[in-house]
GROMACS .gro file of C-alpha atoms in nm:
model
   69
    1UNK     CA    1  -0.464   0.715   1.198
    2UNK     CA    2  -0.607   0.369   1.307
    3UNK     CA    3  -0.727   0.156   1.057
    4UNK     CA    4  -0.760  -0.217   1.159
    5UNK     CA    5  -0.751  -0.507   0.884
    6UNK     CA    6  -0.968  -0.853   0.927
    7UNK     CA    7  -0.827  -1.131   0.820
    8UNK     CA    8  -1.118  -1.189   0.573
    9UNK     CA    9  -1.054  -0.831   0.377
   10UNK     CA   10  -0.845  -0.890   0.027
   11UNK     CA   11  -0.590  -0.676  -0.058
   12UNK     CA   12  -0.798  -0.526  -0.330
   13UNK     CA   13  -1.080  -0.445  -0.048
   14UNK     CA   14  -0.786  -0.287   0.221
   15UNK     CA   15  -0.650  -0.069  -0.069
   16UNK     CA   16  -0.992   0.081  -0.162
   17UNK     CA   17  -1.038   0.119   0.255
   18UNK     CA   18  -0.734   0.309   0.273
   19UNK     CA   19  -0.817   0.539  -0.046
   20UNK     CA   20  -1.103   0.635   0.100
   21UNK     CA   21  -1.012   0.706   0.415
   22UNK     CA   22  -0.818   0.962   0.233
   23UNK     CA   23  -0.434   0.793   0.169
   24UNK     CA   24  -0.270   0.859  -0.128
   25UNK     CA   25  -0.386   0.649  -0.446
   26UNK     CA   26  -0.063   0.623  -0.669
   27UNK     CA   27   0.110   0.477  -0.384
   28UNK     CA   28  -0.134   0.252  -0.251
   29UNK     CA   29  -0.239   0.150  -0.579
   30UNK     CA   30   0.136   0.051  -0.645
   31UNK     CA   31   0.202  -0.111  -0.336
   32UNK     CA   32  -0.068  -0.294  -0.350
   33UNK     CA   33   0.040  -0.415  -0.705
   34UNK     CA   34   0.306  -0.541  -0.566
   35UNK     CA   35   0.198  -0.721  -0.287
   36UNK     CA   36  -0.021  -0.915  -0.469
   37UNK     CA   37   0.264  -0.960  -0.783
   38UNK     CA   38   0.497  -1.142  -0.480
   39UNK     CA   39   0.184  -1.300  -0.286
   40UNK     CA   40  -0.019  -1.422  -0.537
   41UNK     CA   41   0.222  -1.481  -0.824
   42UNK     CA   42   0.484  -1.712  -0.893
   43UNK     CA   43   0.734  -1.458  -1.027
   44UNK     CA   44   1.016  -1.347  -0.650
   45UNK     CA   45   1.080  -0.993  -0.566
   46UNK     CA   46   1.298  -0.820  -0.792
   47UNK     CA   47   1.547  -0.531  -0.619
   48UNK     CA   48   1.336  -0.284  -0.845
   49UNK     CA   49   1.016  -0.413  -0.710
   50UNK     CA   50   1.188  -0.385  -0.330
   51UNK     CA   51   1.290  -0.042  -0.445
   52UNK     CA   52   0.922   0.043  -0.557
   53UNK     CA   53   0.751  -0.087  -0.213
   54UNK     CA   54   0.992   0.138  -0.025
   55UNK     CA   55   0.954   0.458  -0.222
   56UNK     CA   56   0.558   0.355  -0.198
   57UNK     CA   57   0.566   0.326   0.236
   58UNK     CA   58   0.829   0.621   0.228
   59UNK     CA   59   0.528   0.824   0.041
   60UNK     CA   60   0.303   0.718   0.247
   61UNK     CA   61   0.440   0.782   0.563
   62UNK     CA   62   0.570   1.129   0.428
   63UNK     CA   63   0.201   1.191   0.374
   64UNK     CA   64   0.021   1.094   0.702
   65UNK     CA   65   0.344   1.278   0.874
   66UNK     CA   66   0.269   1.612   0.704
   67UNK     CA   67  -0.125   1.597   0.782
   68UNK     CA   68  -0.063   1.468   1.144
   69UNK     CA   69  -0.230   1.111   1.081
   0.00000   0.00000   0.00000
């Protein structure tokens, strides 16, 4: 599963890329939430919102394992 971000592609823009391309959307949604909470906000990364990310990429990965991506 290859999917190649350029530089000039927002977070918002990668997130829909990845939904389409068939990735889970709670998860994506969520991490993407959250990387743009930390990146674009002024507020640092809670251990809940560290907790969140993981369980998001854990999901992920769990998914792309189980269909071979």
């Amino acid at each position: 599963f290859n999917i190649n971000k350029d530089a000039s592609v927002t977070a918002n823009e990668f997130k829909e890329l990845l939904i389409r391309r068939g990735l889970p959307v709670v998860p994506v949604n969520q991490i993407t939430s959250l990387f743009e909470k930390i990146r674009y906000g002024s507020k640092s990364i809670l251990p809940e919102d560290e907790k969140n990310a993981i369980n998001c990429l854990l999901e992920i990965k769990l998914y792309c394992q189980n269909r071979n991506l």
